Coordinates of C-alpha atoms in Angstrom, one line a residue:
Chain A
M1 CA -14.5 -38.4 2.0
L2 CA -16.5 -41.6 1.7
K3 CA -17.4 -41.5 5.4
G4 CA -18.6 -37.9 5.0
T5 CA -20.9 -38.9 2.2
I6 CA -22.3 -41.8 4.1
A7 CA -22.9 -39.6 7.1
K8 CA -24.7 -37.1 5.0
I9 CA -27.0 -39.7 3.6
L10 CA -27.7 -41.3 7.0
E11 CA -28.5 -37.9 8.5
K12 CA -31.4 -37.3 6.2
P13 CA -34.7 -38.2 8.0
F14 CA -35.9 -39.7 4.7
T15 CA -33.2 -42.4 4.8
S16 CA -34.3 -43.4 8.3
Y17 CA -37.9 -43.7 7.2
L18 CA -37.0 -45.6 4.1
L19 CA -34.8 -48.1 5.9
L20 CA -37.4 -48.5 8.7
I21 CA -40.2 -49.2 6.2
I22 CA -38.0 -51.8 4.4
M23 CA -37.2 -53.5 7.7
L24 CA -40.8 -53.4 9.0
T25 CA -42.0 -54.8 5.7
I26 CA -39.7 -57.8 6.2
M27 CA -40.7 -58.2 9.8
L28 CA -44.4 -58.0 9.1
A29 CA -44.5 -59.9 5.8
P30 CA -44.6 -63.4 7.5
I31 CA -47.7 -62.4 9.5
I32 CA -49.4 -60.9 6.5
F33 CA -48.6 -63.8 4.2
T34 CA -50.0 -66.2 6.9
A35 CA -53.2 -64.2 7.1
F36 CA -53.5 -64.3 3.3
T37 CA -52.8 -68.0 3.1
S38 CA -55.5 -68.7 5.6
F39 CA -58.1 -67.3 3.2
K40 CA -57.0 -69.4 0.2
P41 CA -58.8 -72.5 -1.0
R42 CA -56.6 -75.6 -0.5
A43 CA -55.8 -76.2 -4.2
E44 CA -54.5 -72.7 -4.4
T45 CA -52.0 -73.2 -1.6
F46 CA -50.3 -76.0 -3.6
R47 CA -50.0 -74.0 -6.9
W48 CA -46.6 -73.0 -8.3
P49 CA -45.7 -70.2 -8.7
P50 CA -47.4 -69.4 -5.3
T51 CA -50.0 -66.7 -5.2
Y52 CA -49.2 -63.8 -2.9
F53 CA -52.8 -62.7 -2.5
P54 CA -55.7 -65.1 -2.3
E55 CA -57.3 -65.2 -5.8
E56 CA -60.6 -66.7 -4.6
P57 CA -60.9 -65.7 -1.0
T58 CA -62.7 -68.3 1.1
L59 CA -63.4 -69.2 4.7
Q60 CA -62.9 -72.9 4.0
A61 CA -59.8 -73.2 6.1
Y62 CA -61.4 -71.6 9.2
H63 CA -64.4 -73.8 8.7
E64 CA -62.1 -76.8 8.7
V65 CA -60.2 -75.7 11.8
L66 CA -63.2 -74.9 13.8
F67 CA -65.7 -77.6 12.9
R68 CA -63.8 -80.5 11.4
S69 CA -60.6 -80.7 13.5
P70 CA -59.8 -81.0 17.2
M71 CA -58.4 -77.4 17.3
V72 CA -61.2 -76.0 19.3
R73 CA -60.4 -78.5 22.0
H74 CA -56.7 -77.5 21.9
L75 CA -57.6 -73.9 22.1
F76 CA -59.8 -74.6 25.1
N77 CA -56.9 -76.6 26.7
S78 CA -54.5 -73.7 26.2
L79 CA -57.0 -71.3 27.7
V80 CA -57.5 -73.4 30.8
V81 CA -53.8 -74.0 31.4
S82 CA -52.9 -70.3 30.7
L83 CA -55.7 -69.0 33.0
G84 CA -54.8 -71.5 35.7
T85 CA -51.1 -70.7 35.6
T86 CA -51.8 -67.0 35.6
A87 CA -53.9 -67.3 38.7
I88 CA -51.3 -69.3 40.5
V89 CA -48.4 -67.1 39.5
V90 CA -50.1 -63.8 40.2
V91 CA -51.8 -64.7 43.5
G92 CA -48.7 -66.7 44.7
G93 CA -46.4 -63.9 43.5
L94 CA -48.2 -60.8 44.8
F95 CA -47.7 -61.5 48.5
S96 CA -44.2 -62.8 48.3
A97 CA -43.0 -60.0 46.1
Y98 CA -44.7 -57.4 48.4
G99 CA -43.1 -58.9 51.5
L100 CA -39.7 -59.0 49.9
S101 CA -40.1 -55.4 48.7
Q102 CA -41.6 -53.6 51.6
Y103 CA -41.0 -55.7 54.7
A104 CA -37.3 -56.7 54.4
F105 CA -36.3 -59.2 57.1
K106 CA -33.1 -60.8 58.1
G107 CA -32.2 -63.1 55.2
S108 CA -34.6 -61.5 52.7
K109 CA -31.6 -60.7 50.6
I110 CA -30.7 -64.4 50.4
V111 CA -34.3 -65.3 49.6
L112 CA -34.2 -62.7 46.8
L113 CA -30.9 -64.2 45.5
I114 CA -32.5 -67.6 45.4
F115 CA -35.3 -66.2 43.3
I116 CA -32.8 -64.7 40.9
A117 CA -30.6 -67.8 40.8
T118 CA -33.6 -70.0 39.9
R119 CA -34.0 -67.9 36.8
I120 CA -30.7 -69.2 35.4
V121 CA -31.9 -72.8 35.5
P122 CA -32.7 -73.7 31.9
P123 CA -36.1 -75.4 31.7
I124 CA -34.8 -78.1 29.4
S125 CA -32.5 -79.3 32.2
L126 CA -35.5 -80.0 34.5
L127 CA -37.4 -81.8 31.8
V128 CA -36.2 -85.2 32.8
P129 CA -36.7 -84.8 36.6
F130 CA -40.1 -83.2 36.1
Y131 CA -41.0 -86.1 33.8
I132 CA -40.0 -88.6 36.5
I133 CA -41.8 -86.7 39.3
M134 CA -44.9 -86.3 37.2
S135 CA -45.1 -89.9 36.2
F136 CA -44.5 -90.9 39.8
L137 CA -47.4 -88.8 40.9
H138 CA -49.6 -90.0 38.0
L139 CA -49.9 -86.4 36.8
L140 CA -48.9 -86.9 33.2
N141 CA -51.6 -85.9 30.8
T142 CA -53.4 -83.5 33.2
Y143 CA -54.0 -79.8 33.2
L144 CA -52.6 -79.6 36.7
C145 CA -49.2 -81.0 35.4
L146 CA -49.0 -78.3 32.7
M147 CA -50.0 -75.6 35.2
I148 CA -47.3 -76.7 37.6
V149 CA -44.5 -76.7 35.0
N150 CA -45.6 -73.4 33.6
T151 CA -45.6 -72.0 37.1
F152 CA -42.0 -73.2 37.4
L153 CA -41.2 -71.4 34.1
W154 CA -42.7 -68.0 34.9
Y155 CA -43.0 -67.6 38.6
P156 CA -39.4 -66.4 39.4
F157 CA -39.8 -63.9 36.5
A158 CA -43.1 -62.7 37.9
I159 CA -41.7 -62.2 41.4
W160 CA -38.9 -60.1 40.0
M161 CA -41.2 -57.9 37.9
L162 CA -43.8 -57.5 40.7
K163 CA -41.0 -56.6 43.2
S164 CA -39.7 -53.9 40.8
F165 CA -43.2 -52.4 40.7
F166 CA -43.6 -52.5 44.5
D167 CA -40.2 -51.0 45.0
Q168 CA -41.4 -47.9 43.3
F169 CA -44.4 -47.7 45.5
P170 CA -44.3 -44.7 48.0
R171 CA -43.8 -46.1 51.5
T172 CA -45.5 -43.1 53.1
L173 CA -48.8 -44.0 51.5
I174 CA -48.7 -47.4 53.2
D175 CA -47.6 -46.0 56.5
S176 CA -50.4 -43.3 56.6
A177 CA -53.0 -46.0 55.9
I178 CA -51.7 -48.0 58.8
V179 CA -51.8 -44.9 61.1
D180 CA -55.4 -44.4 60.0
G181 CA -56.2 -47.8 61.4
C182 CA -55.8 -50.1 58.5
T183 CA -54.1 -53.4 59.0
R184 CA -51.0 -54.2 57.0
T185 CA -52.8 -56.7 54.9
G186 CA -55.7 -54.3 54.5
A187 CA -53.4 -51.6 53.4
F188 CA -51.8 -53.9 50.9
L189 CA -55.1 -55.2 49.4
R190 CA -57.0 -51.8 49.5
I191 CA -54.2 -49.4 48.6
V192 CA -51.1 -51.0 47.1
V193 CA -52.9 -53.5 44.8
P194 CA -55.4 -51.1 43.3
V195 CA -52.7 -48.5 42.7
S196 CA -50.3 -51.0 41.1
A197 CA -53.1 -52.5 39.1
I198 CA -51.5 -51.7 35.8
G199 CA -48.2 -53.3 36.7
I200 CA -50.0 -56.4 38.1
A201 CA -52.1 -56.6 34.9
A202 CA -48.9 -56.5 32.9
V203 CA -47.5 -59.4 34.8
A204 CA -50.7 -61.3 34.4
I205 CA -50.8 -60.7 30.6
I206 CA -47.2 -61.7 30.2
T207 CA -47.7 -64.9 32.2
F208 CA -50.8 -65.7 30.2
L209 CA -49.1 -65.1 26.9
W210 CA -45.9 -66.9 27.6
T211 CA -47.9 -69.9 29.0
W212 CA -50.1 -69.8 25.8
N213 CA -46.9 -69.8 23.7
E214 CA -45.1 -72.6 25.6
F215 CA -44.4 -75.7 23.6
L216 CA -41.7 -78.0 25.0
F217 CA -43.3 -79.1 28.2
G218 CA -46.7 -79.4 26.6
M219 CA -45.2 -81.7 24.0
I220 CA -43.4 -83.9 26.4
F221 CA -46.0 -84.1 29.2
T222 CA -49.2 -84.7 27.2
N223 CA -50.1 -87.1 24.5
T224 CA -53.9 -87.0 24.2
R225 CA -56.0 -84.4 22.5
E226 CA -58.0 -83.9 25.7
V227 CA -55.2 -81.9 27.3
Q228 CA -52.7 -81.0 24.6
P229 CA -52.3 -77.2 24.2
I230 CA -52.7 -75.6 20.8
T231 CA -49.0 -75.2 20.2
V232 CA -48.6 -79.0 20.3
G233 CA -52.0 -79.7 18.6
A234 CA -51.2 -77.5 15.6
H235 CA -49.0 -80.4 14.3
Y236 CA -52.3 -82.1 13.5
F237 CA -52.2 -80.6 10.0
V238 CA -48.6 -81.7 9.4
G239 CA -48.7 -85.1 7.7
D240 CA -45.8 -87.3 6.5
E241 CA -46.5 -86.5 2.9
L242 CA -48.6 -83.5 2.9
V243 CA -48.9 -80.3 5.0
Q244 CA -52.3 -78.6 4.9
W245 CA -51.0 -75.1 4.6
D246 CA -54.3 -73.4 4.6
S247 CA -55.4 -75.0 7.8
I248 CA -52.0 -74.5 9.4
A249 CA -52.3 -70.8 8.5
A250 CA -55.7 -70.5 10.0
T251 CA -54.5 -72.3 13.2
A252 CA -51.5 -70.0 13.3
M253 CA -53.9 -67.0 13.2
F254 CA -55.9 -68.4 16.1
T255 CA -52.8 -69.2 18.1
A256 CA -51.1 -65.9 17.5
L257 CA -54.4 -64.0 18.2
P258 CA -54.1 -63.5 22.0
G259 CA -50.6 -62.2 21.6
L260 CA -51.5 -59.9 18.7
I261 CA -54.5 -58.5 20.6
F262 CA -52.6 -58.0 23.9
F263 CA -49.7 -56.4 22.1
S264 CA -52.1 -54.0 20.3
I265 CA -53.9 -52.8 23.4
A266 CA -51.3 -53.1 26.2
Q267 CA -48.0 -52.8 24.4
R268 CA -46.5 -50.1 26.6
A269 CA -47.2 -52.0 29.9
I270 CA -46.0 -55.4 28.5
V271 CA -42.8 -54.0 27.1
R272 CA -42.1 -52.1 30.3
G273 CA -42.8 -55.2 32.4
L274 CA -40.6 -57.4 30.3
T275 CA -37.6 -55.0 30.3
A276 CA -38.0 -54.4 34.1
G277 CA -38.0 -58.1 34.5
A278 CA -34.7 -58.5 32.6
V279 CA -32.8 -55.7 34.3
K280 CA -33.6 -54.1 37.5
E281 CA -34.5 -50.5 37.1
Chain B
M1 CA -51.0 -60.6 69.3
K2 CA -48.9 -58.3 67.3
I3 CA -46.6 -59.6 64.6
S4 CA -43.4 -57.6 64.1
N5 CA -42.8 -56.1 60.6
S6 CA -39.9 -58.4 59.8
H7 CA -41.9 -61.5 60.8
Y8 CA -44.7 -60.2 58.6
G9 CA -42.3 -60.1 55.7
V10 CA -41.3 -63.7 56.5
I11 CA -44.9 -64.8 56.5
L12 CA -45.6 -63.0 53.2
S13 CA -42.6 -64.7 51.4
I14 CA -43.5 -68.2 52.5
P15 CA -45.7 -69.1 49.5
G16 CA -43.0 -67.9 47.2
L17 CA -40.4 -70.0 49.0
I18 CA -42.6 -73.1 48.9
I19 CA -43.1 -72.8 45.2
I20 CA -39.4 -72.3 44.5
I21 CA -38.4 -75.2 46.7
A22 CA -41.1 -77.6 45.3
L23 CA -40.7 -76.6 41.7
V24 CA -37.0 -75.7 41.3
I25 CA -34.8 -77.0 44.1
F26 CA -36.5 -80.4 44.6
P27 CA -36.4 -81.2 40.8
L28 CA -32.8 -80.0 40.7
I29 CA -31.8 -82.4 43.5
T30 CA -33.8 -85.2 41.8
L31 CA -31.8 -84.4 38.6
L32 CA -28.4 -84.6 40.4
I33 CA -29.4 -88.0 42.0
T34 CA -30.8 -89.6 38.8
S35 CA -27.8 -88.5 36.8
V36 CA -25.6 -91.0 38.8
L37 CA -28.2 -93.9 38.7
R38 CA -28.7 -96.6 36.2
Y39 CA -32.2 -95.7 35.5
T40 CA -34.0 -97.3 32.6
S41 CA -37.3 -98.9 32.1
I42 CA -35.9 -102.4 32.0
Y43 CA -33.3 -103.0 34.8
P44 CA -33.7 -102.3 38.5
I45 CA -32.4 -98.9 39.5
T46 CA -28.9 -99.0 40.8
F47 CA -26.0 -96.6 41.5
T48 CA -23.5 -96.4 38.7
G49 CA -21.4 -93.4 39.6
F50 CA -20.2 -91.4 36.6
K51 CA -21.0 -94.1 34.0
N52 CA -23.8 -92.0 32.6
Y53 CA -21.5 -89.0 32.1
Q54 CA -18.9 -91.3 30.5
Y55 CA -21.5 -92.5 28.1
I56 CA -22.5 -89.0 27.1
F57 CA -19.0 -87.8 26.6
G58 CA -18.2 -90.8 24.5
D59 CA -21.4 -90.4 22.4
R60 CA -20.7 -89.0 19.0
L61 CA -24.3 -87.6 18.8
F62 CA -23.7 -85.5 21.9
W63 CA -20.7 -83.7 20.3
L64 CA -22.7 -83.3 17.1
G65 CA -25.5 -81.8 19.1
L66 CA -23.2 -79.5 20.9
E67 CA -21.7 -78.3 17.6
K68 CA -25.1 -77.7 16.1
T69 CA -26.3 -75.9 19.2
V70 CA -23.4 -73.5 19.2
V71 CA -23.9 -72.8 15.5
Y72 CA -27.6 -72.3 16.0
S73 CA -27.4 -70.2 19.1
G74 CA -24.5 -68.1 17.7
G75 CA -26.5 -67.6 14.5
V76 CA -29.7 -66.5 16.3
T77 CA -27.8 -64.2 18.6
A78 CA -25.9 -62.6 15.8
L79 CA -29.0 -62.1 13.6
T80 CA -31.0 -60.8 16.6
F81 CA -28.2 -58.4 17.5
C82 CA -27.9 -56.9 14.0
G83 CA -31.7 -56.7 13.5
G84 CA -32.5 -55.4 16.9
V85 CA -29.8 -52.8 17.2
I86 CA -30.4 -51.4 13.6
L87 CA -34.1 -51.3 14.2
A88 CA -33.6 -49.5 17.6
L89 CA -31.3 -47.0 16.0
L90 CA -33.8 -46.2 13.2
L91 CA -36.7 -46.0 15.7
S92 CA -34.7 -43.6 17.9
K93 CA -34.0 -41.3 14.9
I94 CA -37.5 -40.7 13.6
T95 CA -39.7 -38.1 15.1
R96 CA -43.0 -38.4 13.2
A97 CA -45.4 -41.3 13.9
S98 CA -42.8 -42.9 16.1
A99 CA -45.4 -44.6 18.4
F100 CA -47.0 -46.2 15.3
F101 CA -43.7 -47.5 14.0
R102 CA -42.8 -48.8 17.4
S103 CA -45.9 -50.8 17.8
L104 CA -45.5 -52.3 14.3
S105 CA -42.0 -53.4 15.1
M106 CA -43.1 -55.3 18.2
F107 CA -45.7 -57.7 16.6
S108 CA -43.5 -60.6 15.8
W109 CA -42.7 -60.9 19.5
A110 CA -46.2 -62.0 20.2
V111 CA -46.1 -64.9 17.8
P112 CA -45.5 -68.3 19.5
L113 CA -42.1 -69.8 18.4
V114 CA -43.8 -73.0 17.0
I115 CA -46.1 -70.9 14.9
S116 CA -43.1 -68.9 13.7
G117 CA -41.5 -72.2 12.7
F118 CA -44.6 -73.2 10.7
I119 CA -44.8 -69.7 9.0
W120 CA -41.2 -69.7 7.9
R121 CA -41.4 -73.4 6.9
W122 CA -44.1 -72.3 4.4
I123 CA -42.1 -69.3 3.3
F124 CA -39.0 -71.3 2.6
N125 CA -40.8 -74.3 1.1
P126 CA -39.4 -74.8 -2.4
N127 CA -42.7 -76.1 -3.8
V128 CA -45.3 -73.7 -2.4
G129 CA -43.4 -70.9 -0.6
V130 CA -42.9 -67.3 -1.6
F131 CA -39.2 -67.1 -0.8
S132 CA -37.9 -69.0 -3.8
D133 CA -40.5 -67.5 -6.0
F134 CA -39.5 -64.0 -4.9
L135 CA -35.8 -64.6 -5.6
M136 CA -36.7 -66.2 -9.0
K137 CA -38.8 -63.1 -9.9
L138 CA -35.7 -61.0 -9.1
K139 CA -33.7 -63.3 -11.4
L140 CA -31.3 -64.1 -8.5
I141 CA -31.8 -67.9 -8.8
S142 CA -33.0 -70.0 -11.7
K143 CA -34.8 -72.8 -9.8
P144 CA -36.3 -73.0 -6.3
L145 CA -33.8 -73.4 -3.5
P146 CA -34.1 -76.8 -1.8
V147 CA -34.0 -75.2 1.7
F148 CA -35.0 -78.2 3.8
S149 CA -32.8 -80.7 2.1
D150 CA -29.6 -78.7 2.3
S151 CA -27.5 -78.8 5.5
T152 CA -26.5 -75.1 5.7
L153 CA -29.8 -73.7 4.3
S154 CA -32.0 -75.6 6.7
M155 CA -29.9 -74.3 9.6
I156 CA -30.1 -70.7 8.3
A157 CA -33.9 -71.2 7.9
C158 CA -34.3 -72.2 11.6
V159 CA -32.1 -69.3 12.7
V160 CA -34.1 -66.8 10.7
A161 CA -37.4 -68.1 12.2
D162 CA -36.1 -68.0 15.7
A163 CA -34.4 -64.6 15.4
W164 CA -37.6 -63.1 13.9
V165 CA -39.4 -63.6 17.2
R166 CA -36.4 -62.3 19.3
I167 CA -35.5 -59.1 17.4
P168 CA -38.2 -56.9 19.0
F169 CA -36.9 -57.8 22.5
M170 CA -33.4 -56.8 21.5
C171 CA -34.8 -53.7 19.9
V172 CA -36.7 -52.6 23.0
F173 CA -33.7 -53.3 25.2
T174 CA -31.4 -51.2 23.0
L175 CA -34.0 -48.5 22.5
A176 CA -34.3 -48.0 26.3
A177 CA -30.5 -47.6 26.5
I178 CA -30.4 -45.1 23.6
E179 CA -33.2 -43.0 25.1
S180 CA -31.4 -42.7 28.5
I181 CA -28.5 -40.9 26.8
P182 CA -28.8 -37.2 27.4
R183 CA -29.6 -35.2 24.3
S184 CA -27.1 -32.5 25.3
L185 CA -24.2 -34.8 24.4
Y186 CA -25.3 -35.0 20.8
D187 CA -25.9 -31.2 20.7
A188 CA -22.4 -30.7 22.0
A189 CA -20.9 -33.1 19.5
K190 CA -22.7 -31.3 16.7
V191 CA -21.2 -28.0 17.8
D192 CA -17.8 -29.6 17.7
G193 CA -18.4 -30.6 14.1
A194 CA -19.1 -34.3 14.5
D195 CA -21.3 -36.1 12.0
C196 CA -23.8 -38.8 12.8
V197 CA -21.2 -41.6 12.2
D198 CA -18.9 -40.0 14.8
A199 CA -21.8 -39.4 17.2
F200 CA -22.7 -43.1 17.0
R201 CA -19.2 -44.2 17.5
Y202 CA -18.2 -42.0 20.4
I203 CA -21.5 -41.3 22.2
T204 CA -24.2 -43.9 21.4
L205 CA -22.0 -47.0 21.2
P206 CA -20.2 -46.6 24.6
H207 CA -23.5 -45.8 26.3
I208 CA -25.5 -48.7 25.0
K209 CA -22.7 -51.3 25.3
H210 CA -23.7 -52.5 28.7
M211 CA -27.4 -53.0 28.0
V212 CA -26.7 -54.6 24.6
L213 CA -24.3 -57.0 26.2
I214 CA -27.0 -58.1 28.7
G215 CA -29.5 -58.4 25.8
L216 CA -27.0 -60.6 24.0
L217 CA -26.4 -62.8 27.0
I218 CA -30.2 -63.3 27.5
T219 CA -30.7 -64.1 23.8
S220 CA -27.8 -66.6 23.7
M221 CA -28.9 -68.2 26.9
I222 CA -32.5 -68.7 25.6
S223 CA -31.6 -69.7 22.1
F224 CA -29.1 -72.2 23.4
R225 CA -32.0 -74.4 24.6
T226 CA -34.9 -73.5 22.4
I227 CA -36.3 -76.2 20.4
D228 CA -39.8 -75.0 19.3
V229 CA -38.7 -73.6 15.9
I230 CA -36.5 -76.6 15.0
F231 CA -39.3 -79.0 16.0
A232 CA -41.8 -77.3 13.8
M233 CA -39.5 -76.8 10.8
T234 CA -37.0 -79.7 10.4
G235 CA -37.4 -82.0 13.4
G236 CA -33.6 -82.1 13.6
G237 CA -33.1 -82.9 9.9
P238 CA -32.2 -83.2 7.2
G239 CA -30.2 -86.2 8.6
R240 CA -29.0 -84.6 11.8
D241 CA -28.1 -81.2 10.4
T242 CA -30.2 -79.3 12.9
Y243 CA -29.9 -81.8 15.7
V244 CA -29.4 -79.5 18.8
L245 CA -28.7 -80.6 22.3
S246 CA -32.3 -80.2 23.5
L247 CA -33.3 -82.8 20.9
Y248 CA -30.5 -85.1 22.2
I249 CA -32.0 -84.8 25.7
I250 CA -35.5 -85.6 24.4
D251 CA -34.1 -88.6 22.5
Q252 CA -32.6 -90.0 25.8
L253 CA -36.1 -89.7 27.3
W254 CA -38.3 -91.0 24.4
L255 CA -36.1 -93.0 22.1
R256 CA -33.7 -94.7 24.6
V257 CA -36.0 -94.4 27.6
N258 CA -32.9 -93.9 29.8
Y259 CA -33.5 -91.4 32.5
G260 CA -29.9 -91.8 33.8
T261 CA -28.2 -90.6 30.7
G262 CA -31.0 -88.1 30.1
S263 CA -30.3 -86.6 33.5
A264 CA -26.5 -86.6 32.9
A265 CA -27.1 -84.7 29.6
S266 CA -29.4 -82.3 31.4
V267 CA -26.7 -81.6 34.0
I268 CA -24.2 -80.8 31.3
M269 CA -26.7 -78.6 29.5
F270 CA -27.3 -76.8 32.8
L271 CA -23.6 -76.2 33.4
L272 CA -23.1 -74.9 29.9
I273 CA -26.0 -72.4 30.2
A274 CA -25.0 -71.5 33.8
S275 CA -21.7 -70.2 32.6
F276 CA -23.4 -67.6 30.4
A277 CA -26.0 -67.0 33.2
G278 CA -23.4 -66.5 35.9
Y279 CA -21.9 -63.7 33.8
Y280 CA -25.3 -62.2 33.3
V281 CA -26.1 -62.2 37.0
Y282 CA -22.7 -60.7 37.7
L283 CA -23.4 -57.9 35.2
I284 CA -26.7 -57.1 36.9
F285 CA -25.3 -57.0 40.3
K286 CA -22.4 -54.8 39.2
E287 CA -25.0 -52.3 38.2
E288 CA -26.3 -51.8 41.7

């Protein structure tokens, strides 16, 4: 009897909407609270009971972050590292993924297996050897070092995603271009790449975002403000005694901004790319 | 000169192979070698056999770290599972404004884990955060919860901050599985008099089991080694109540400056995660 009643309540569309709105409120509240906190004057962030909405909205925290702290430098560092990594991963990944997808050769299955196998290597396990190698090469505290480790983090994943896009590409289209006198590389660059542009863009966006969000390697391999990415630099506002919540909130908004923007405009492509990367379609 | 198609494929995959060998296989070999060396900043480097491993297995902190990691990873996976699957089920049921609700439910995915740590640190903070205040307004507690000085509560706080970022992934994964179920099955069940609880139990659940399992494996694999949130929220504290294995490895590197034991701990970490990962790869290949 009880089960019947529960089923009846659950079947109502109203119940679904109500539960969904409750869940989404909980999911989105942290972002909204952070946005509100970033507009509070500092004194207000230390008041008890806490205010939910800023009572005297001000841009003080943003002013502090942009003009009186090294955050701009950290944002710039993150940008350089993310763009560099994206370039390496996409350019280095395009050709290899295409070769593995469309021009299978003896042993290409094994190569593919190696690519998958490398994805199960947890990054934390390679922290120590990378640290040894990087200090041996005198690359600690450089952009190049961060780009290299981030390439290690996202490259196998990018290959996997790109390959799943190229696998869906109609072979006849490539063949007819070649019959028409196009070279194989020409057919790839002039036909396959433009047609798969959305998929490639998704891979690029994901690589960019995940490099931007990366923290562990940035923290271990850099210790000067000249190269530290924003995820590490944000700790600037955390003191032993005092945490500057308004500045932290403003920094959080800046740091989360690329993700929020990309997720707003290209959500479908990102989500499709990420799920295709996790399980082969 | 004409290059054959298969040679062309080889040439194309060379850059990928170089990157993988230089960035994964070479460091892995380095790791295995340094894990059997006495490698500190003070003494000359010598071969020590399995002494590093012996040290790790005899170290109380390692076992503490392992215990905390299992609790943390288990907690994150469980919370992500519940949140993700419920969210996916709700999203699959609604018809109006579904695109709008879907994009809203994805946003926390875009937030960097460190930032998530900071955000939740503020929310749970007993002096300035809204969590305690909210519970007090509801008259559930009489004074602010000392979240970051309590062993269990600080672990829960870290788990919440981590799972918050991972729920959308689990949700998308489950949603894709739910949408691949043919509608006709539900219609047939309705004709036979099944209500939505029966339909969930006998149609939805068996169909999404496989995908959800893969999602669970990925989540547990990743949360087993993630440190971002803990670093931003507690730094391993209070005491060592959120001291996970990744922090233990970093301590070998920074605090003890002992690359030998650091490598040995990394190899153990690798083997632990590889056992999940092996099962994950097996599941994917079974699909094909």
